[in-house]
CSV table of C-alpha atoms and ligand atoms in Angstrom, one decimal:
chain,number,residue,atom,x,y,z
A,1,MET,CA,35.0,48.2,-75.2
A,2,LYS,CA,35.6,45.3,-72.6
A,3,ASN,CA,32.4,43.4,-72.1
A,4,LYS,CA,32.7,39.8,-73.3
A,5,GLY,CA,30.5,36.8,-73.2
A,6,TRP,CA,32.5,35.7,-69.9
A,7,LYS,CA,31.9,39.1,-68.4
A,8,LYS,CA,28.2,39.1,-68.7
A,9,PHE,CA,28.4,35.7,-67.1
A,10,LEU,CA,30.6,37.2,-63.9
A,11,MET,CA,28.9,40.4,-63.7
A,12,ALA,CA,25.7,38.2,-62.8
A,13,ALA,CA,27.7,35.5,-60.7
A,14,GLY,CA,29.9,38.4,-59.3
A,15,CYS,CA,27.1,40.1,-57.9
A,16,ILE,CA,25.7,37.4,-56.1
A,17,ALA,CA,29.5,36.2,-54.8
A,18,VAL,CA,29.9,40.2,-54.0
A,19,ALA,CA,26.5,39.9,-51.6
A,20,ALA,CA,27.7,37.1,-49.9
A,21,LEU,CA,31.4,38.4,-49.5
A,22,THR,CA,30.1,42.3,-48.0
A,23,ALA,CA,27.1,41.3,-46.4
A,24,GLY,CA,26.8,43.6,-43.1
A,25,CYS,CA,29.6,45.6,-44.8
A,26,GLY,CA,28.5,49.0,-45.7
A,27,SER,CA,25.7,49.4,-48.4
A,28,PHE,CA,25.5,48.6,-52.0
A,29,GLN,CA,23.2,50.5,-54.3
A,30,HIS,CA,22.2,48.6,-57.7
A,31,VAL,CA,22.1,45.4,-54.7
A,32,ALA,CA,23.5,41.9,-56.1
A,33,THR,CA,20.1,40.3,-56.2
A,34,GLN,CA,19.4,42.2,-60.0
A,35,SER,CA,21.7,40.5,-61.4
A,36,ALA,CA,19.7,40.3,-64.4
A,37,LYS,CA,19.8,44.1,-64.5
A,38,GLU,CA,23.3,44.1,-64.3
A,39,THR,CA,23.9,41.7,-66.9
A,40,LYS,CA,21.6,44.2,-69.2
A,41,GLU,CA,23.6,47.0,-67.8
A,42,ALA,CA,27.0,45.0,-69.1
A,43,GLU,CA,25.7,44.0,-72.2
A,44,GLU,CA,25.1,47.8,-72.9
A,45,ASP,CA,28.8,48.0,-72.9
A,46,LEU,CA,28.9,50.3,-69.7
A,47,ILE,CA,32.2,51.3,-68.4
A,48,VAL,CA,31.7,49.2,-64.9
A,49,VAL,CA,33.1,51.5,-62.0
A,50,GLY,CA,33.1,50.4,-58.6
A,51,PHE,CA,33.1,53.2,-56.0
A,52,SER,CA,33.9,52.7,-52.2
A,53,GLN,CA,33.1,55.8,-50.3
A,54,ILE,CA,34.1,56.6,-47.0
A,55,GLY,CA,30.3,57.3,-45.6
A,56,SER,CA,27.9,60.1,-45.4
A,57,GLU,CA,29.6,61.9,-42.3
A,58,SER,CA,29.4,65.6,-43.5
A,59,VAL,CA,27.7,67.7,-46.0
A,60,TRP,CA,30.8,67.6,-47.8
A,61,ARG,CA,31.0,63.9,-48.2
A,62,THR,CA,27.1,64.0,-49.3
A,63,ALA,CA,28.1,66.5,-52.0
A,64,ASN,CA,31.5,64.4,-53.1
A,65,SER,CA,29.1,61.3,-53.3
A,66,ALA,CA,26.5,63.0,-55.6
A,67,SER,CA,28.9,64.7,-57.7
A,68,ILE,CA,30.7,61.2,-58.8
A,69,GLN,CA,27.4,59.5,-59.1
A,70,ARG,CA,25.8,62.1,-61.5
A,71,ALA,CA,29.1,62.2,-63.6
A,72,LEU,CA,29.8,58.2,-63.9
A,73,SER,CA,26.0,57.5,-65.0
A,74,ARG,CA,24.6,55.5,-67.5
A,75,GLU,CA,23.8,58.5,-69.9
A,76,ASN,CA,27.6,59.0,-69.7
A,77,GLY,CA,28.6,55.5,-70.4
A,78,PHE,CA,28.9,54.3,-66.9
A,79,PHE,CA,27.6,51.3,-64.4
A,80,LEU,CA,28.5,52.6,-60.7
A,81,GLU,CA,28.6,50.4,-58.3
A,82,PHE,CA,28.4,52.5,-55.0
A,83,ASN,CA,29.7,51.0,-51.3
A,84,ASN,CA,29.0,53.2,-48.5
A,85,ALA,CA,31.7,52.0,-46.3
A,86,ARG,CA,30.4,53.9,-43.2
A,87,GLN,CA,33.9,55.2,-41.9
A,88,LYS,CA,35.6,51.7,-41.7
A,89,GLN,CA,38.3,50.9,-43.6
A,90,GLU,CA,37.9,47.2,-43.2
A,91,ASN,CA,34.7,48.1,-45.0
A,92,GLN,CA,36.6,49.5,-47.6
A,93,ILE,CA,38.7,46.4,-48.2
A,94,LYS,CA,35.9,44.2,-48.3
A,95,ALA,CA,34.2,46.4,-51.4
A,96,ILE,CA,37.1,46.6,-53.1
A,97,ARG,CA,37.7,43.0,-53.0
A,98,GLY,CA,34.2,42.3,-53.9
A,99,PHE,CA,34.8,44.8,-57.2
A,100,ILE,CA,37.7,42.7,-57.8
A,101,SER,CA,35.7,39.4,-57.8
A,102,GLN,CA,33.5,41.1,-60.1
A,103,ARG,CA,36.4,42.0,-62.6
A,104,VAL,CA,34.8,45.8,-62.6
A,105,ASP,CA,36.9,48.1,-65.3
A,106,TYR,CA,37.8,50.3,-62.4
A,107,ILE,CA,38.0,50.8,-59.0
A,108,ILE,CA,37.6,54.3,-57.2
A,109,PHE,CA,37.6,55.0,-53.5
A,110,SER,CA,38.1,57.3,-51.0
A,111,PRO,CA,40.6,56.1,-48.6
A,112,ALA,CA,39.2,56.6,-44.7
A,113,THR,CA,42.8,56.9,-43.4
A,114,GLU,CA,46.4,57.0,-45.4
A,115,GLU,CA,47.7,53.6,-43.9
A,116,GLY,CA,47.2,49.8,-44.5
A,117,TRP,CA,46.1,49.8,-48.5
A,118,GLU,CA,48.7,47.6,-49.6
A,119,THR,CA,47.8,44.2,-49.6
A,120,VAL,CA,44.2,45.2,-51.2
A,121,LEU,CA,45.9,47.3,-53.6
A,122,GLN,CA,47.9,44.7,-54.9
A,123,GLU,CA,45.3,42.2,-55.5
A,124,ALA,CA,43.5,44.9,-57.7
A,125,LYS,CA,46.7,45.0,-59.5
A,126,ASP,CA,47.2,41.6,-60.0
A,127,ALA,CA,43.6,41.4,-61.6
A,128,GLY,CA,44.6,44.7,-64.1
A,129,ILE,CA,42.3,47.1,-62.5
A,130,PRO,CA,43.4,50.5,-62.4
A,131,VAL,CA,42.5,51.9,-59.0
A,132,ILE,CA,41.8,55.9,-58.8
A,133,LEU,CA,42.0,57.5,-55.6
A,134,VAL,CA,39.4,60.5,-55.0
A,135,ASP,CA,39.7,63.0,-52.3
A,136,ARG,CA,41.8,61.5,-49.7
A,137,LYS,CA,45.1,60.5,-50.2
A,138,ILE,CA,47.3,56.8,-49.1
A,139,SER,CA,50.9,56.3,-47.8
A,140,VAL,CA,52.3,53.5,-49.9
A,141,SER,CA,55.8,52.8,-50.8
A,142,ASP,CA,54.8,51.5,-54.3
A,143,ASP,CA,52.7,54.2,-56.1
A,144,SER,CA,52.0,51.9,-58.7
A,145,LEU,CA,49.6,50.6,-56.5
A,146,TYR,CA,46.9,53.5,-58.0
A,147,THR,CA,46.9,55.2,-61.2
A,148,THR,CA,46.2,58.6,-60.1
A,149,TRP,CA,44.6,60.7,-57.3
A,150,ILE,CA,42.2,63.6,-57.6
A,151,GLY,CA,42.0,65.9,-54.8
A,152,SER,CA,42.6,68.9,-52.7
A,153,ASP,CA,45.9,70.1,-51.4
A,154,ALA,CA,45.3,70.0,-47.6
A,155,LYS,CA,48.3,71.0,-46.5
A,156,ALA,CA,47.9,74.6,-48.4
A,157,GLU,CA,44.1,74.6,-47.1
A,158,GLY,CA,45.9,74.7,-43.6
A,159,GLU,CA,48.3,77.3,-44.6
A,160,LYS,CA,45.9,79.4,-46.1
A,161,ALA,CA,43.9,79.0,-42.7
A,162,GLY,CA,47.1,80.1,-41.1
A,163,ILE,CA,48.0,82.9,-43.4
A,164,TRP,CA,44.3,84.5,-43.3
A,165,LEU,CA,44.8,84.5,-39.4
A,166,GLU,CA,48.0,86.1,-39.4
A,167,THR,CA,46.5,88.8,-41.8
A,168,TYR,CA,43.0,89.2,-39.5
A,169,LEU,CA,45.2,89.6,-36.4
A,170,GLY,CA,47.5,92.4,-38.1
A,171,LYS,CA,44.4,94.3,-39.4
A,172,ASN,CA,42.8,94.6,-36.0
A,173,GLY,CA,46.1,95.8,-34.0
A,174,ARG,CA,46.2,91.9,-32.4
A,175,GLN,CA,49.4,90.6,-34.1
A,176,GLU,CA,51.8,90.7,-30.4
A,177,GLU,CA,48.5,89.8,-28.5
A,178,ASP,CA,48.8,86.3,-26.8
A,179,ILE,CA,46.4,84.3,-28.9
A,180,ASN,CA,44.8,81.1,-27.7
A,181,ILE,CA,43.9,78.6,-30.3
A,182,VAL,CA,42.0,75.0,-30.0
A,183,VAL,CA,41.7,72.8,-32.7
A,184,LEU,CA,38.9,70.3,-33.7
A,185,GLN,CA,40.8,67.6,-36.1
A,186,GLY,CA,38.9,65.6,-38.5
A,187,THR,CA,39.4,61.7,-38.6
A,188,PRO,CA,42.6,61.1,-37.0
A,189,GLY,CA,45.3,59.9,-39.6
A,190,SER,CA,43.5,60.7,-42.7
A,191,SER,CA,45.6,62.7,-45.3
A,192,VAL,CA,43.2,65.6,-44.8
A,193,GLN,CA,43.4,65.8,-41.1
A,194,LEU,CA,47.2,65.5,-41.5
A,195,GLY,CA,47.4,68.1,-44.2
A,196,ARG,CA,45.0,70.9,-42.7
A,197,THR,CA,47.0,70.4,-39.4
A,198,LEU,CA,50.7,70.4,-41.1
A,199,GLY,CA,49.6,73.4,-43.0
A,200,PHE,CA,48.4,75.2,-40.0
A,201,ASP,CA,51.2,74.3,-37.9
A,202,SER,CA,53.6,75.4,-40.3
A,203,ILE,CA,52.3,79.2,-39.8
A,204,ALA,CA,51.5,78.9,-36.2
A,205,LYS,CA,55.0,78.2,-35.2
A,206,GLN,CA,56.0,81.6,-36.9
A,207,HIS,CA,54.5,83.2,-34.3
A,208,PRO,CA,55.5,82.3,-30.4
A,209,ASN,CA,52.9,84.5,-29.1
A,210,TRP,CA,50.2,81.9,-30.9
A,211,HIS,CA,49.4,79.3,-28.3
A,212,ILE,CA,47.6,76.0,-29.7
A,213,LEU,CA,46.0,74.8,-26.1
A,214,GLU,CA,44.7,71.9,-27.8
A,215,GLU,CA,44.1,69.7,-30.8
A,216,LYS,CA,41.5,66.8,-30.6
A,217,PRO,CA,39.8,64.7,-33.0
A,218,ALA,CA,36.0,65.5,-33.3
A,219,ASP,CA,35.6,63.1,-36.7
A,220,PHE,CA,34.2,65.6,-38.7
A,221,THR,CA,30.9,65.2,-37.2
A,222,THR,CA,28.4,68.2,-35.7
A,223,ALA,CA,27.8,65.9,-32.4
A,224,LYS,CA,31.4,65.3,-32.0
A,225,GLY,CA,32.2,69.1,-32.5
A,226,LYS,CA,30.0,70.2,-30.4
A,227,GLU,CA,30.8,67.4,-27.5
A,228,VAL,CA,34.7,68.5,-27.9
A,229,MET,CA,33.8,72.0,-27.9
A,230,GLU,CA,32.6,71.6,-24.7
A,231,GLN,CA,35.2,70.0,-23.3
A,232,TYR,CA,37.5,72.9,-24.2
A,233,ILE,CA,34.9,75.4,-22.6
A,234,ARG,CA,35.3,73.6,-19.4
A,235,LYS,CA,38.5,73.5,-19.4
A,236,TYR,CA,40.2,76.6,-20.8
A,237,GLN,CA,39.0,80.1,-19.4
A,238,GLU,CA,40.4,82.2,-22.4
A,239,ILE,CA,39.6,80.7,-26.1
A,240,ASP,CA,40.7,83.3,-28.6
A,241,VAL,CA,40.2,81.1,-32.3
A,242,VAL,CA,38.7,77.9,-32.9
A,243,VAL,CA,40.2,76.3,-35.9
A,244,SER,CA,37.6,73.5,-37.1
A,245,GLN,CA,38.3,71.1,-40.0
A,246,ASN,CA,35.3,71.0,-41.3
A,247,ASP,CA,32.1,72.8,-41.7
A,248,ASP,CA,30.0,70.0,-39.7
A,249,MET,CA,32.3,70.0,-36.9
A,250,THR,CA,32.3,73.9,-36.9
A,251,PHE,CA,27.9,74.0,-36.3
A,252,GLY,CA,28.5,72.0,-33.5
A,253,ALA,CA,31.6,74.1,-31.8
A,254,ILE,CA,29.4,77.1,-32.4
A,255,GLN,CA,25.9,75.5,-30.9
A,256,ALA,CA,28.1,74.9,-28.0
A,257,MET,CA,29.4,78.3,-27.4
A,258,GLU,CA,26.2,79.7,-27.9
A,259,GLU,CA,24.7,78.0,-25.1
A,260,HIS,CA,27.5,78.9,-22.7
A,261,GLY,CA,26.6,82.4,-23.8
A,262,ILE,CA,30.1,83.0,-26.0
A,263,THR,CA,29.5,85.1,-29.2
A,264,THR,CA,31.8,83.9,-32.1
A,265,GLY,CA,32.8,85.7,-35.7
A,266,VAL,CA,33.5,89.0,-36.7
A,267,ASP,CA,32.0,91.1,-33.4
A,268,GLY,CA,32.0,88.0,-31.3
A,269,ASP,CA,34.4,86.7,-28.5
A,270,VAL,CA,36.0,84.3,-30.3
A,271,ILE,CA,37.3,83.6,-34.1
A,272,VAL,CA,36.1,80.9,-35.9
A,273,ILE,CA,38.1,79.5,-38.8
A,274,SER,CA,36.5,76.6,-40.8
A,275,PHE,CA,36.9,74.4,-43.9
A,276,ASP,CA,34.9,73.0,-46.5
A,277,ALA,CA,32.5,76.1,-47.5
A,278,VAL,CA,29.4,74.3,-47.9
A,279,ARG,CA,26.6,76.6,-48.3
A,280,GLU,CA,24.8,76.4,-45.0
A,281,ALA,CA,28.7,77.5,-43.5
A,282,LEU,CA,28.5,80.3,-46.2
A,283,GLU,CA,25.6,81.9,-45.1
A,284,MET,CA,27.2,81.9,-41.5
A,285,VAL,CA,30.2,83.9,-43.1
A,286,ALA,CA,27.8,86.1,-44.7
A,287,GLU,CA,26.2,86.9,-41.2
A,288,GLY,CA,29.5,87.2,-39.5
A,289,THR,CA,29.4,84.7,-37.1
A,290,ILE,CA,31.9,82.4,-39.3
A,291,ASN,CA,35.4,84.5,-39.6
A,292,VAL,CA,36.6,82.3,-42.7
A,293,ASP,CA,36.1,79.4,-44.7
A,294,VAL,CA,38.6,77.4,-46.7
A,295,GLU,CA,37.4,75.9,-49.6
A,296,CYS,CA,37.7,72.2,-50.2
A,297,ASN,CA,36.0,70.9,-53.4
A,298,PRO,CA,33.8,67.7,-53.7
A,299,GLU,CA,33.2,68.3,-57.2
A,300,GLN,CA,35.3,65.8,-58.4
A,301,GLY,CA,33.2,63.7,-60.8
A,302,GLU,CA,34.0,65.6,-63.9
A,303,TYR,CA,37.7,65.1,-62.9
A,304,VAL,CA,37.1,61.2,-62.3
A,305,ALA,CA,35.1,60.8,-65.6
A,306,GLU,CA,37.7,62.8,-67.7
A,307,ILE,CA,40.5,60.5,-66.2
A,308,ILE,CA,38.6,57.1,-66.9
A,309,ARG,CA,37.9,58.3,-70.6
A,310,LYS,CA,41.5,59.0,-70.9
A,311,LEU,CA,42.7,56.0,-69.5
A,312,GLU,CA,39.9,54.3,-72.0
A,313,ASN,CA,41.5,56.1,-75.0
A,314,LYS,CA,45.4,54.8,-73.5
A,315,GLU,CA,46.0,58.3,-73.0
A,316,PRO,CA,48.2,59.5,-70.4
A,317,VAL,CA,47.1,61.0,-67.0
A,318,ASP,CA,48.8,63.1,-64.5
A,319,LYS,CA,49.5,61.2,-61.4
A,320,GLU,CA,48.4,63.9,-59.2
A,321,ASN,CA,45.1,66.2,-60.2
A,322,VAL,CA,44.1,69.2,-57.1
A,323,VAL,CA,40.9,70.8,-57.7
A,324,GLU,CA,40.5,74.6,-57.4
A,325,GLU,CA,39.5,76.3,-54.0
A,326,LYS,CA,38.9,79.5,-52.9
A,327,VAL,CA,38.8,81.1,-49.6
A,328,PHE,CA,35.5,83.0,-48.5
A,329,THR,CA,35.4,86.0,-46.0
A,330,PRO,CA,32.5,88.3,-45.2
A,331,GLU,CA,34.0,90.6,-47.8
A,332,ASN,CA,33.9,88.0,-50.8
A,333,VAL,CA,31.1,85.3,-50.1
A,334,ALA,CA,28.4,87.3,-51.4
A,335,GLU,CA,29.3,87.0,-55.3
A,336,TYR,CA,29.8,83.0,-54.5
A,337,ILE,CA,26.9,82.0,-52.1
A,338,ASP,CA,24.2,81.7,-54.8
A,339,MET,CA,26.2,79.5,-56.8
A,340,ARG,CA,27.0,77.1,-54.2
A,341,THR,CA,24.8,73.8,-55.1
A,342,TYR,CA,25.3,71.9,-51.7
B,1,GZL,C1,38.3,66.6,-47.4
B,1,GZL,C2,37.1,65.8,-47.1
B,1,GZL,C3,37.1,65.6,-45.6
B,1,GZL,C4,35.9,66.9,-45.4
B,1,GZL,C5,35.0,66.3,-44.4
B,1,GZL,O1,39.0,66.4,-48.5
B,1,GZL,O2,37.9,64.5,-47.1
B,1,GZL,O3,35.9,64.6,-45.1
B,1,GZL,O4,36.5,68.1,-45.0
B,1,GZL,C6,34.5,65.1,-44.9
B,1,GZL,O5,33.9,67.3,-44.6
B,1,GZL,O6,34.5,64.4,-44.1
């Protein structure tokens, strides 16, 4: 493996340097004061991976972090340095610089937004450290700045939502009806917000009778989802469909509608389309308060571990690795809900 005498020293010195560099930005597990422990980890010849996670804004994100921490465990031959960037790109950039100064073997990160990564990824490339993107994508002119990406096809998720709505309206004899739609968007400029919006809009524009009244960011959180939905309720008399780009925002939106006496779902006033498909939301699909939930699979840890093993063996890896995903409705959710681990 890669750990040499100089690396053990660097692991100890680097961890202390990282703590100084990144003090106050995000939170490191395996804090740097445990340099003796980290040196010991390095001596065991573990593959050292630095992971900059966006934050802990949603149930999905927590599941994604857990999946990667499970897969990149010491038992599996890894030493994982985990940093929570608390939704801030600057915290991710600081953490990545910290990983570079520690001379980790690999850097993985889920980019909060698409833009603004060239400089720090060039530094990682100059340091000879492979970068693996998980979950969200970045927009760079030189794609050699990262080795590979593992995640979901957000545009396809948006299209699935639009196609479901087409089918649902047709089955209910509403294909010619004027349909008023409001959208709760995820983090502005994130590849997932851009993709889900592009995908759904590509279907919506085929239906002149579909009217997207407004699309506003609600940051993937329940609190913000409720706040923005209350604004929509006050502003629009007639809302037929809510498209919410993750379950956490959906929970807030449904709370807001219930507080205003508006029912949702299969027999409700408002059709609710959600994304992620976490267990709590699938239970609401089963009871009919959410009409459809488009899965976004956070279980990416095994994919990451497999790719790192291939890279360790100098085997080729695909530039893009799309995870499997389903669409859950009241008709099919019962056969999957008990398998949901998050
Ligand atoms: C999707 C992921 C999104 C989820 C949200 O790939 O980036 O971020 O849909 C999460 O729940 O906050």
